[in-house]
Amino acid sequence: QVQLVETGGGLVQAGGSLRLSCAASGRTFSTSRMGWFRQAPGKEREFVAAISSSGGTTYYADSVKGRFTISRDAAKSMVYLQMNSLKPEDTAVYYCAQRSPWVIGDEYDYWGQGTQVTVSS
């Protein structure tokens, strides 16, 4: 059974930084793409960043490119999202997600409970 637990959210001023962590359990972490998504109040959930199972390839939404960095630690079954130069529009609940290797397409089949990030102006 896969469980994803996010930590690291909080309140930060614009221009500040936060590092989100996602602890993954289960035996498929090393073979799964991992992603971060976010959902702001009244908006649909949107893609933020993803990293391949090997960690060798990363993907970013245009809105965060150059400010956010996704990484993973295979030994610890952890995924991180380093967020720099935060803006008020980055305020959202951030979700960690896993796409198991047997999933076809772009869907993610496991999700964490989310962690709130609030950026004040």
PDB file of N, CA, C and O in Angstrom, residues 12 20 23 33 37 42 48 89 91 103 113:
ATOM      1  N   VAL A  12       4.829  32.341   4.608  1.00  0.00           N
ATOM      2  CA  VAL A  12       6.097  32.984   4.281  1.00  0.00           C
ATOM      3  C   VAL A  12       5.802  34.287   3.551  1.00  0.00           C
ATOM      4  O   VAL A  12       4.766  34.422   2.885  1.00  0.00           O
ATOM      5  N   LEU A  20       9.233  21.853   0.644  1.00  0.00           N
ATOM      6  CA  LEU A  20       8.248  20.826   0.925  1.00  0.00           C
ATOM      7  C   LEU A  20       8.890  19.451   0.816  1.00  0.00           C
ATOM      8  O   LEU A  20       9.747  19.232  -0.043  1.00  0.00           O
ATOM      9  N   ALA A  23       7.118  12.127   2.092  1.00  0.00           N
ATOM     10  CA  ALA A  23       7.602  10.808   2.484  1.00  0.00           C
ATOM     11  C   ALA A  23       6.700   9.750   1.866  1.00  0.00           C
ATOM     12  O   ALA A  23       5.483   9.768   2.066  1.00  0.00           O
ATOM     13  N   ARG A  33       7.263   7.704 -11.297  1.00  0.00           N
ATOM     14  CA  ARG A  33       7.394   9.152 -11.450  1.00  0.00           C
ATOM     15  C   ARG A  33       6.682   9.794 -10.266  1.00  0.00           C
ATOM     16  O   ARG A  33       5.624   9.351  -9.842  1.00  0.00           O
ATOM     17  N   PHE A  37       1.621  18.906  -7.219  1.00  0.00           N
ATOM     18  CA  PHE A  37       0.504  19.654  -7.777  1.00  0.00           C
ATOM     19  C   PHE A  37       0.043  20.659  -6.719  1.00  0.00           C
ATOM     20  O   PHE A  37       0.412  20.554  -5.549  1.00  0.00           O
ATOM     21  N   GLY A  42     -10.869  28.089  -5.041  1.00  0.00           N
ATOM     22  CA  GLY A  42     -11.686  28.433  -6.192  1.00  0.00           C
ATOM     23  C   GLY A  42     -11.089  28.086  -7.533  1.00  0.00           C
ATOM     24  O   GLY A  42     -11.664  28.428  -8.575  1.00  0.00           O
ATOM     25  N   VAL A  48       2.593  21.291 -10.959  1.00  0.00           N
ATOM     26  CA  VAL A  48       3.699  22.166 -10.577  1.00  0.00           C
ATOM     27  C   VAL A  48       5.027  21.627 -11.094  1.00  0.00           C
ATOM     28  O   VAL A  48       5.763  22.322 -11.785  1.00  0.00           O
ATOM     29  N   GLU A  89       0.774  34.554  -5.532  1.00  0.00           N
ATOM     30  CA  GLU A  89       0.015  33.644  -6.387  1.00  0.00           C
ATOM     31  C   GLU A  89       0.449  32.187  -6.249  1.00  0.00           C
ATOM     32  O   GLU A  89      -0.181  31.302  -6.833  1.00  0.00           O
ATOM     33  N   THR A  91       0.287  30.797  -3.390  1.00  0.00           N
ATOM     34  CA  THR A  91      -0.525  30.329  -2.287  1.00  0.00           C
ATOM     35  C   THR A  91      -1.494  29.246  -2.741  1.00  0.00           C
ATOM     36  O   THR A  91      -2.252  29.437  -3.696  1.00  0.00           O
ATOM     37  N   VAL A 103       0.819   2.612 -14.815  1.00  0.00           N
ATOM     38  CA  VAL A 103      -0.213   3.566 -15.225  1.00  0.00           C
ATOM     39  C   VAL A 103       0.082   4.048 -16.636  1.00  0.00           C
ATOM     40  O   VAL A 103       1.210   4.438 -16.948  1.00  0.00           O
ATOM     41  N   GLN A 113      -2.179  14.032   1.373  1.00  0.00           N
ATOM     42  CA  GLN A 113      -3.290  14.794   1.942  1.00  0.00           C
ATOM     43  C   GLN A 113      -3.150  16.294   1.708  1.00  0.00           C
ATOM     44  O   GLN A 113      -4.104  17.039   1.892  1.00  0.00           O
TER      45      GLN A 113
END
